[in-house]
Short mmCIF file of N, CA and C in Angstrom, two decimals:
data_model
loop_
_atom_site.label_atom_id
_atom_site.label_comp_id
_atom_site.label_asym_id
_atom_site.label_seq_id
_atom_site.Cartn_x
_atom_site.Cartn_y
_atom_site.Cartn_z
N MET A 1 28.25 18.10 -22.32
CA MET A 1 28.05 17.20 -21.19
C MET A 1 26.67 17.60 -20.62
N ALA A 2 26.58 18.93 -20.28
CA ALA A 2 25.47 19.45 -19.48
C ALA A 2 24.16 19.39 -20.38
N SER A 3 24.29 19.61 -21.57
CA SER A 3 23.15 19.48 -22.48
C SER A 3 22.47 18.12 -22.55
N LEU A 4 23.47 17.20 -22.55
CA LEU A 4 23.08 15.83 -22.66
C LEU A 4 22.44 15.24 -21.40
N LEU A 5 23.04 15.93 -20.17
CA LEU A 5 22.17 15.53 -18.95
C LEU A 5 21.00 16.17 -18.87
N ARG A 6 20.79 17.38 -19.27
CA ARG A 6 19.47 18.05 -19.42
C ARG A 6 18.41 17.16 -20.27
N LYS A 7 19.00 16.65 -21.32
CA LYS A 7 17.95 15.96 -22.21
C LYS A 7 17.67 14.58 -21.65
N ALA A 8 18.89 13.93 -20.86
CA ALA A 8 18.50 12.69 -20.12
C ALA A 8 17.51 12.87 -19.11
N ILE A 9 17.52 13.83 -18.30
CA ILE A 9 16.66 14.14 -17.26
C ILE A 9 14.98 14.44 -17.79
N THR A 10 15.17 15.12 -19.06
CA THR A 10 13.81 15.45 -19.54
C THR A 10 13.23 13.99 -20.00
N ALA A 11 13.89 13.21 -20.65
CA ALA A 11 13.47 11.93 -21.11
C ALA A 11 13.18 11.02 -19.84
N TRP A 12 13.81 11.29 -18.95
CA TRP A 12 13.50 10.36 -17.75
C TRP A 12 12.07 10.83 -17.13
N ALA A 13 11.78 12.01 -17.07
CA ALA A 13 10.44 12.58 -16.81
C ALA A 13 9.43 12.13 -17.79
N LEU A 14 9.70 12.16 -18.82
CA LEU A 14 8.80 11.42 -19.85
C LEU A 14 8.50 10.13 -19.76
N PHE A 15 9.51 9.33 -19.39
CA PHE A 15 9.27 7.87 -18.91
C PHE A 15 8.38 7.69 -17.74
N GLY A 16 8.53 8.65 -16.81
CA GLY A 16 7.66 8.74 -15.72
C GLY A 16 6.27 8.92 -16.14
N ALA A 17 6.20 9.86 -17.16
CA ALA A 17 4.81 10.28 -17.74
C ALA A 17 4.07 9.06 -18.22
N LEU A 18 4.92 8.16 -18.84
CA LEU A 18 4.20 6.95 -19.54
C LEU A 18 3.69 6.08 -18.37
N PHE A 19 4.37 6.20 -17.23
CA PHE A 19 3.61 5.43 -16.05
C PHE A 19 2.37 5.93 -15.52
N ILE A 20 2.35 7.35 -15.75
CA ILE A 20 1.24 7.83 -15.14
C ILE A 20 0.14 7.57 -16.12
N LEU A 21 0.39 7.58 -17.50
CA LEU A 21 -0.59 7.26 -18.41
C LEU A 21 -1.21 5.66 -18.13
N ALA A 22 -0.17 4.82 -17.84
CA ALA A 22 -0.59 3.60 -17.63
C ALA A 22 -1.35 3.28 -16.29
N ILE A 23 -1.01 4.15 -15.29
CA ILE A 23 -1.75 4.16 -14.13
C ILE A 23 -3.36 4.50 -14.35
N VAL A 24 -3.42 5.64 -14.98
CA VAL A 24 -4.72 6.13 -15.32
C VAL A 24 -5.46 5.28 -16.24
N LEU A 25 -4.86 4.62 -17.28
CA LEU A 25 -5.67 3.64 -18.00
C LEU A 25 -6.27 2.48 -17.24
N VAL A 26 -5.21 2.00 -16.28
CA VAL A 26 -5.61 0.71 -15.46
C VAL A 26 -6.68 1.03 -14.45
N THR A 27 -6.41 2.35 -13.92
CA THR A 27 -7.55 2.71 -12.77
C THR A 27 -8.78 3.07 -13.53
N THR A 28 -8.83 3.69 -14.67
CA THR A 28 -10.14 3.80 -15.49
C THR A 28 -10.68 2.36 -15.77
N LEU A 29 -9.92 1.43 -16.27
CA LEU A 29 -10.43 -0.03 -16.43
C LEU A 29 -11.04 -0.68 -15.20
N ASN A 30 -10.36 -0.43 -14.14
CA ASN A 30 -10.65 -1.14 -12.92
C ASN A 30 -11.98 -0.42 -12.35
N VAL A 31 -12.16 0.89 -12.47
CA VAL A 31 -13.41 1.58 -11.90
C VAL A 31 -14.52 1.09 -12.83
N SER A 32 -14.14 1.21 -14.14
CA SER A 32 -15.20 0.69 -15.25
C SER A 32 -15.88 -0.66 -14.81
N ALA A 33 -14.89 -1.35 -14.42
CA ALA A 33 -15.30 -2.79 -14.06
C ALA A 33 -16.18 -2.84 -12.90
N PHE A 34 -15.82 -1.99 -11.99
CA PHE A 34 -16.63 -1.93 -10.79
C PHE A 34 -18.06 -1.31 -11.01
N ALA A 35 -18.03 -0.32 -12.00
CA ALA A 35 -19.37 0.36 -12.16
C ALA A 35 -20.27 -0.92 -13.00
N ALA A 36 -19.53 -1.46 -13.95
CA ALA A 36 -20.20 -2.61 -14.71
C ALA A 36 -20.66 -3.65 -13.86
N ASN A 37 -19.96 -3.95 -12.83
CA ASN A 37 -20.44 -5.09 -11.83
C ASN A 37 -21.47 -4.64 -11.08
N ARG A 38 -21.70 -3.43 -10.75
CA ARG A 38 -22.85 -2.97 -10.05
C ARG A 38 -23.95 -2.95 -10.92
N VAL A 39 -23.99 -2.72 -12.24
CA VAL A 39 -25.03 -2.84 -13.19
C VAL A 39 -25.36 -4.41 -13.39
N ALA A 40 -24.48 -5.14 -13.58
CA ALA A 40 -24.38 -6.57 -13.81
C ALA A 40 -25.16 -7.20 -12.49
N ALA A 41 -24.82 -6.76 -11.33
CA ALA A 41 -25.40 -7.46 -10.15
C ALA A 41 -27.09 -7.25 -10.28
N LEU A 42 -27.44 -6.18 -10.75
CA LEU A 42 -28.88 -5.84 -10.98
C LEU A 42 -29.67 -7.12 -11.75
N PHE A 43 -28.92 -7.77 -12.63
CA PHE A 43 -29.50 -8.69 -13.54
C PHE A 43 -28.96 -10.18 -13.12
N GLY A 44 -28.22 -10.11 -11.95
CA GLY A 44 -27.72 -11.48 -11.38
C GLY A 44 -26.33 -11.97 -11.93
N GLY A 45 -25.58 -10.94 -12.53
CA GLY A 45 -24.31 -11.21 -13.21
C GLY A 45 -23.28 -10.54 -12.47
N THR A 46 -21.97 -10.84 -12.83
CA THR A 46 -20.87 -10.08 -12.25
C THR A 46 -19.83 -9.82 -13.32
N VAL A 47 -18.98 -8.82 -12.97
CA VAL A 47 -18.00 -8.36 -13.84
C VAL A 47 -16.78 -8.15 -12.93
N ALA A 48 -15.75 -8.77 -13.15
CA ALA A 48 -14.54 -8.83 -12.43
C ALA A 48 -13.66 -7.50 -12.67
N GLY A 49 -12.98 -7.05 -11.47
CA GLY A 49 -12.18 -5.97 -11.72
C GLY A 49 -10.85 -6.60 -12.28
N LEU A 50 -9.76 -5.72 -12.37
CA LEU A 50 -8.37 -6.35 -12.72
C LEU A 50 -7.69 -6.91 -11.59
N SER A 51 -7.44 -8.18 -11.92
CA SER A 51 -6.69 -8.80 -10.97
C SER A 51 -5.25 -8.24 -10.83
N GLY A 52 -4.93 -8.04 -9.63
CA GLY A 52 -3.29 -7.46 -9.45
C GLY A 52 -3.27 -5.80 -9.53
N TYR A 53 -4.53 -5.29 -9.82
CA TYR A 53 -4.53 -3.72 -9.79
C TYR A 53 -3.65 -3.05 -8.90
N GLU A 54 -3.80 -3.44 -7.68
CA GLU A 54 -3.06 -2.73 -6.60
C GLU A 54 -1.63 -2.92 -6.63
N ASP A 55 -1.17 -4.32 -7.05
CA ASP A 55 0.33 -4.50 -7.18
C ASP A 55 0.86 -3.74 -8.34
N PHE A 56 0.05 -3.44 -9.41
CA PHE A 56 0.76 -2.69 -10.46
C PHE A 56 0.72 -1.22 -10.18
N VAL A 57 -0.37 -0.75 -9.49
CA VAL A 57 -0.38 0.81 -9.19
C VAL A 57 0.81 1.17 -8.14
N ARG A 58 0.82 0.14 -7.08
CA ARG A 58 1.85 0.50 -6.10
C ARG A 58 3.19 0.62 -6.62
N LEU A 59 3.64 -0.44 -7.56
CA LEU A 59 4.98 -0.35 -8.06
C LEU A 59 5.09 0.74 -9.16
N ALA A 60 3.98 0.98 -9.93
CA ALA A 60 4.12 2.14 -10.99
C ALA A 60 4.27 3.51 -10.23
N VAL A 61 3.60 3.61 -9.18
CA VAL A 61 3.50 5.02 -8.72
C VAL A 61 4.88 5.15 -7.96
N SER A 62 5.66 4.20 -7.39
CA SER A 62 6.99 4.42 -7.01
C SER A 62 7.89 4.92 -7.96
N VAL A 63 7.68 4.26 -9.20
CA VAL A 63 8.64 4.76 -10.35
C VAL A 63 8.29 6.02 -10.81
N THR A 64 7.01 6.35 -10.75
CA THR A 64 6.64 7.66 -11.40
C THR A 64 7.00 8.68 -10.39
N ALA A 65 6.77 8.58 -9.23
CA ALA A 65 7.00 9.85 -8.17
C ALA A 65 8.50 10.09 -8.26
N LEU A 66 9.35 9.23 -8.37
CA LEU A 66 10.85 9.29 -8.21
C LEU A 66 11.29 9.87 -9.57
N SER A 67 10.75 9.62 -10.69
CA SER A 67 11.41 9.99 -12.02
C SER A 67 11.16 11.37 -12.22
N PHE A 68 10.31 11.98 -11.36
CA PHE A 68 9.98 13.64 -11.71
C PHE A 68 11.02 14.39 -10.88
N ILE A 69 11.54 13.76 -9.94
CA ILE A 69 12.42 14.74 -8.85
C ILE A 69 13.68 15.26 -9.70
N PRO A 70 14.32 14.41 -10.61
CA PRO A 70 15.41 15.31 -11.25
C PRO A 70 14.98 16.41 -12.08
N TYR A 71 13.98 16.28 -12.76
CA TYR A 71 13.50 17.43 -13.67
C TYR A 71 12.93 18.37 -12.67
N CYS A 72 12.39 18.13 -11.65
CA CYS A 72 11.91 19.40 -10.70
C CYS A 72 13.12 20.09 -10.32
N GLN A 73 14.18 19.51 -9.99
CA GLN A 73 15.39 19.98 -9.57
C GLN A 73 15.94 20.85 -10.73
N LEU A 74 16.05 20.28 -12.00
CA LEU A 74 16.47 20.94 -13.12
C LEU A 74 15.81 22.34 -13.42
N LYS A 75 14.42 22.31 -12.99
CA LYS A 75 13.72 23.39 -13.25
C LYS A 75 13.52 24.34 -12.12
N ARG A 76 14.34 24.02 -11.10
CA ARG A 76 14.33 24.79 -9.86
C ARG A 76 12.82 24.80 -9.38
N GLY A 77 12.18 23.59 -9.39
CA GLY A 77 10.68 23.75 -9.08
C GLY A 77 10.32 23.10 -7.66
N HIS A 78 11.34 22.82 -6.95
CA HIS A 78 11.07 22.55 -5.41
C HIS A 78 10.60 23.70 -4.62
N VAL A 79 10.01 23.26 -3.53
CA VAL A 79 9.58 24.47 -2.63
C VAL A 79 10.81 25.11 -1.89
N VAL A 80 10.75 26.45 -1.97
CA VAL A 80 11.83 27.23 -1.42
C VAL A 80 11.22 28.17 -0.49
N VAL A 81 11.75 28.33 0.57
CA VAL A 81 11.37 29.29 1.59
C VAL A 81 12.39 30.34 1.76
N ASP A 82 11.97 31.39 1.14
CA ASP A 82 12.85 32.51 0.99
C ASP A 82 12.45 33.72 2.06
N LEU A 83 11.75 33.56 3.18
CA LEU A 83 11.37 34.55 4.13
C LEU A 83 12.37 35.32 4.59
N PHE A 84 13.62 34.55 5.09
CA PHE A 84 14.60 35.07 5.76
C PHE A 84 15.69 35.44 4.57
N VAL A 85 15.83 34.61 3.68
CA VAL A 85 16.98 34.67 2.92
C VAL A 85 16.78 35.68 1.76
N GLN A 86 15.57 36.16 1.43
CA GLN A 86 15.43 37.22 0.35
C GLN A 86 15.98 38.61 0.80
N SER A 87 16.01 38.89 2.23
CA SER A 87 16.56 40.08 2.50
C SER A 87 17.94 40.04 2.85
N MET A 88 18.81 38.90 2.71
CA MET A 88 20.31 38.77 2.87
C MET A 88 20.89 39.21 1.62
N PRO A 89 22.21 39.54 1.74
CA PRO A 89 22.96 40.03 0.70
C PRO A 89 23.16 38.85 -0.45
N LYS A 90 23.44 39.33 -1.68
CA LYS A 90 23.36 38.24 -2.75
C LYS A 90 24.44 37.22 -2.58
N ALA A 91 25.45 37.55 -2.16
CA ALA A 91 26.53 36.72 -1.80
C ALA A 91 26.17 35.56 -0.89
N VAL A 92 25.38 35.94 0.14
CA VAL A 92 24.97 35.02 1.25
C VAL A 92 23.89 34.07 0.73
N ARG A 93 23.08 34.62 -0.13
CA ARG A 93 22.02 33.77 -0.84
C ARG A 93 22.73 32.79 -1.55
N ALA A 94 23.73 33.33 -2.37
CA ALA A 94 24.51 32.20 -3.34
C ALA A 94 25.20 31.22 -2.68
N GLY A 95 25.81 31.69 -1.52
CA GLY A 95 26.52 30.52 -0.80
C GLY A 95 25.60 29.63 -0.04
N LEU A 96 24.31 30.11 0.53
CA LEU A 96 23.49 29.16 0.96
C LEU A 96 22.90 28.27 -0.15
N ASP A 97 22.72 28.77 -1.39
CA ASP A 97 22.03 28.02 -2.48
C ASP A 97 23.19 26.79 -2.71
N LYS A 98 24.58 27.38 -2.81
CA LYS A 98 25.53 26.24 -3.00
C LYS A 98 25.57 25.05 -1.96
N LEU A 99 25.44 25.64 -0.71
CA LEU A 99 25.50 24.58 0.53
C LEU A 99 24.21 23.66 0.43
N TRP A 100 23.14 24.14 0.06
CA TRP A 100 22.02 23.29 -0.14
C TRP A 100 21.95 22.45 -1.41
N LEU A 101 22.58 22.82 -2.30
CA LEU A 101 22.80 21.97 -3.65
C LEU A 101 23.63 20.84 -3.41
N ALA A 102 24.98 21.08 -2.61
CA ALA A 102 25.81 20.15 -2.23
C ALA A 102 25.20 19.10 -1.32
N THR A 103 24.40 19.59 -0.31
CA THR A 103 23.73 18.65 0.72
C THR A 103 22.67 17.88 -0.07
N THR A 104 21.90 18.52 -0.94
CA THR A 104 20.91 17.82 -1.61
C THR A 104 21.60 16.61 -2.49
N ALA A 105 22.77 17.03 -3.16
CA ALA A 105 23.50 15.94 -4.06
C ALA A 105 23.95 14.83 -3.02
N GLY A 106 24.42 15.14 -1.95
CA GLY A 106 24.93 13.95 -1.04
C GLY A 106 23.66 13.24 -0.64
N LEU A 107 22.51 13.93 -0.26
CA LEU A 107 21.36 13.11 0.08
C LEU A 107 20.87 12.17 -0.96
N ALA A 108 20.89 12.81 -2.16
CA ALA A 108 20.47 11.95 -3.21
C ALA A 108 21.30 10.69 -3.50
N LEU A 109 22.53 10.92 -3.39
CA LEU A 109 23.63 9.87 -3.50
C LEU A 109 23.41 8.73 -2.32
N PHE A 110 23.17 9.27 -1.05
CA PHE A 110 22.89 8.26 0.02
C PHE A 110 21.55 7.69 -0.15
N LEU A 111 20.54 8.27 -0.62
CA LEU A 111 19.27 7.47 -1.08
C LEU A 111 19.46 6.50 -2.28
N ALA A 112 20.14 6.82 -3.22
CA ALA A 112 20.59 6.03 -4.30
C ALA A 112 21.14 4.55 -3.77
N TYR A 113 22.22 4.83 -2.78
CA TYR A 113 22.85 3.84 -2.14
C TYR A 113 21.79 2.84 -1.38
N TRP A 114 21.18 3.36 -0.71
CA TRP A 114 20.17 2.55 0.08
C TRP A 114 19.27 1.85 -0.61
N MET A 115 18.66 2.54 -1.69
CA MET A 115 17.80 1.82 -2.77
C MET A 115 18.37 0.71 -3.42
N TRP A 116 19.72 1.00 -3.72
CA TRP A 116 20.59 -0.19 -4.36
C TRP A 116 20.77 -1.30 -3.38
N VAL A 117 20.94 -1.20 -2.07
CA VAL A 117 20.99 -2.27 -1.08
C VAL A 117 19.59 -2.79 -1.05
N GLY A 118 18.48 -2.16 -1.01
CA GLY A 118 17.29 -2.54 -1.00
C GLY A 118 16.83 -3.51 -2.29
N LEU A 119 17.34 -3.08 -3.31
CA LEU A 119 17.19 -3.87 -4.55
C LEU A 119 17.83 -5.13 -4.41
N ASN A 120 19.16 -5.25 -4.09
CA ASN A 120 19.87 -6.42 -3.84
C ASN A 120 19.20 -7.37 -2.75
N GLU A 121 18.71 -6.84 -1.65
CA GLU A 121 18.07 -7.58 -0.74
C GLU A 121 16.78 -8.37 -1.19
N THR A 122 15.95 -7.22 -1.93
CA THR A 122 14.63 -7.75 -2.50
C THR A 122 14.86 -8.95 -3.39
N MET A 123 16.08 -8.90 -4.21
CA MET A 123 16.51 -9.85 -5.19
C MET A 123 16.84 -11.01 -4.69
N ALA A 124 17.60 -10.86 -3.50
CA ALA A 124 18.22 -12.18 -2.83
C ALA A 124 16.98 -12.81 -2.13
N ASP A 125 15.98 -11.95 -1.63
CA ASP A 125 14.93 -12.65 -0.88
C ASP A 125 13.88 -13.19 -1.91
N GLN A 126 13.93 -12.94 -3.13
CA GLN A 126 13.01 -13.37 -4.26
C GLN A 126 11.36 -12.79 -3.59
N THR A 127 11.54 -11.36 -3.31
CA THR A 127 10.27 -10.87 -3.11
C THR A 127 9.47 -10.77 -4.33
N ARG A 128 8.07 -11.14 -4.04
CA ARG A 128 7.16 -10.95 -5.15
C ARG A 128 5.95 -10.24 -4.68
N THR A 129 5.29 -9.68 -5.70
CA THR A 129 4.00 -8.99 -5.42
C THR A 129 2.87 -10.11 -5.03
N ALA A 130 1.86 -9.59 -4.19
CA ALA A 130 0.88 -10.56 -3.62
C ALA A 130 0.11 -11.29 -4.58
N ILE A 131 -0.45 -10.50 -5.58
CA ILE A 131 -1.48 -10.99 -6.53
C ILE A 131 -0.86 -11.40 -7.54
N LEU A 132 0.06 -10.62 -8.32
CA LEU A 132 0.50 -10.89 -9.69
C LEU A 132 1.69 -11.83 -9.68
N GLY A 133 2.35 -11.76 -8.46
CA GLY A 133 3.63 -12.66 -8.22
C GLY A 133 4.83 -12.06 -9.03
N TRP A 134 4.85 -10.77 -9.31
CA TRP A 134 5.93 -10.18 -10.12
C TRP A 134 7.04 -10.02 -9.06
N GLN A 135 8.30 -10.16 -9.60
CA GLN A 135 9.45 -9.80 -8.87
C GLN A 135 9.37 -8.38 -8.49
N GLU A 136 9.89 -7.86 -7.20
CA GLU A 136 9.82 -6.66 -6.86
C GLU A 136 10.99 -5.93 -7.01
N TRP A 137 12.30 -6.58 -7.30
CA TRP A 137 13.55 -6.01 -7.33
C TRP A 137 13.78 -5.04 -8.56
N PRO A 138 13.22 -5.43 -9.69
CA PRO A 138 13.35 -4.61 -10.93
C PRO A 138 12.88 -3.25 -10.72
N TRP A 139 11.88 -3.00 -10.01
CA TRP A 139 11.17 -1.78 -9.77
C TRP A 139 11.95 -0.80 -8.87
N TYR A 140 12.91 -1.29 -8.29
CA TYR A 140 14.01 -0.44 -7.42
C TYR A 140 14.89 0.35 -8.45
N GLY A 141 15.29 -0.35 -9.64
CA GLY A 141 16.19 0.31 -10.52
C GLY A 141 15.95 1.65 -10.93
N PRO A 142 14.57 2.00 -11.40
CA PRO A 142 14.31 3.24 -11.70
C PRO A 142 14.60 4.33 -10.66
N GLY A 143 14.36 3.76 -9.45
CA GLY A 143 14.37 4.70 -8.17
C GLY A 143 15.93 5.15 -8.20
N VAL A 144 16.78 4.17 -8.20
CA VAL A 144 18.25 4.31 -8.11
C VAL A 144 18.64 5.30 -9.43
N VAL A 145 18.21 5.15 -10.43
CA VAL A 145 18.47 6.07 -11.45
C VAL A 145 18.25 7.33 -11.32
N SER A 146 16.85 7.61 -10.71
CA SER A 146 16.28 8.85 -10.18
C SER A 146 17.18 9.61 -9.36
N MET A 147 17.70 8.82 -8.44
CA MET A 147 18.52 9.56 -7.26
C MET A 147 19.72 9.91 -7.93
N ILE A 148 20.31 9.20 -8.78
CA ILE A 148 21.54 9.49 -9.25
C ILE A 148 21.59 10.65 -10.25
N LEU A 149 20.41 10.77 -11.08
CA LEU A 149 20.23 12.02 -11.83
C LEU A 149 19.88 13.22 -11.04
N TRP A 150 19.11 13.06 -9.83
CA TRP A 150 19.09 14.09 -9.05
C TRP A 150 20.21 14.62 -8.34
N ALA A 151 21.26 13.75 -8.18
CA ALA A 151 22.44 14.22 -7.56
C ALA A 151 23.13 14.93 -8.64
N LEU A 152 23.30 14.31 -9.91
CA LEU A 152 23.91 14.92 -10.95
C LEU A 152 23.50 16.29 -11.46
N VAL A 153 22.23 16.57 -11.30
CA VAL A 153 21.75 17.92 -11.77
C VAL A 153 21.79 18.93 -10.61
N CYS A 154 22.11 18.32 -9.30
CA CYS A 154 22.35 19.12 -8.21
C CYS A 154 23.92 19.71 -8.56
N LEU A 155 24.70 18.71 -8.78
CA LEU A 155 26.27 19.09 -9.02
C LEU A 155 26.37 19.95 -10.31
N LEU A 156 25.45 19.75 -11.24
CA LEU A 156 25.63 20.50 -12.43
C LEU A 156 25.37 22.00 -12.10
N GLN A 157 24.33 22.21 -11.26
CA GLN A 157 23.83 23.57 -10.91
C GLN A 157 24.69 24.09 -9.97
N LEU A 158 25.60 23.38 -9.16
CA LEU A 158 26.61 23.83 -8.32
C LEU A 158 27.79 24.39 -9.05
N VAL A 159 28.22 23.68 -10.18
CA VAL A 159 29.30 24.03 -10.89
C VAL A 159 28.82 25.33 -11.89
N GLU A 160 27.72 25.09 -12.39
CA GLU A 160 27.27 26.20 -13.23
C GLU A 160 27.10 27.62 -12.54
N GLY A 161 26.70 27.36 -11.26
CA GLY A 161 26.38 28.65 -10.37
C GLY A 161 25.08 29.30 -10.57
N GLU A 162 24.12 28.68 -11.09
CA GLU A 162 22.84 29.48 -11.57
C GLU A 162 22.02 29.27 -10.13
N PRO A 163 22.07 30.48 -9.54
CA PRO A 163 21.38 30.62 -8.22
C PRO A 163 19.81 30.59 -8.41
N HIS A 164 19.24 30.21 -7.22
CA HIS A 164 17.78 30.14 -7.25
C HIS A 164 17.25 31.58 -7.19
N GLY A 165 16.22 31.87 -7.77
CA GLY A 165 15.66 33.33 -7.61
C GLY A 165 16.37 34.31 -8.17
#
C-alpha cells in the first residue's frame, strides 16, 4: 500500500508538471504576441494576445502549486528549522517529528474539507472566469486531492517512523 501511495504522489506531481508546461507555453505565446504587436504597430497593424490568458494561468497555477505539496512532503523537502532541535536527544527529536507529522496531517485534512466546501459553493453559485467563462468549481478538485494526498503521506511517515534528518 505504501508503494502504491508513493507512486500515486509521484504521478500527481507529474500531473502538476504538465500544468507548468502548459503555463510556460501559454505565457510564451502571449509574450510573443505582445512583441509581435509592437513590431506590427510600426507598420500600422496589430497582433492580439491570447484571450483569457489571465484566467487560464490563475487557475492552472493553483492546480500546479498544490500538486507538488504531497511530493515535497514525501521527500521531506519542506523547510525545517533545526537550530534548537538538533541539539536535543534523538528520542525528543523523533517525538517532535511525530507531533508535527500528525499536526500537518490534520491541517491538510482541514484544508481539504474547506476546499471541498469552496468547490460546492462555487458550483452552486455557478462562478465563472471573467474572460473565458469557464466554470471555476472543477479547478478546486485537484486541490482537494492534493490535500488528501498530503495528509496520507504524513500519516505514512508517522506510521513508518522515518524521522527527518
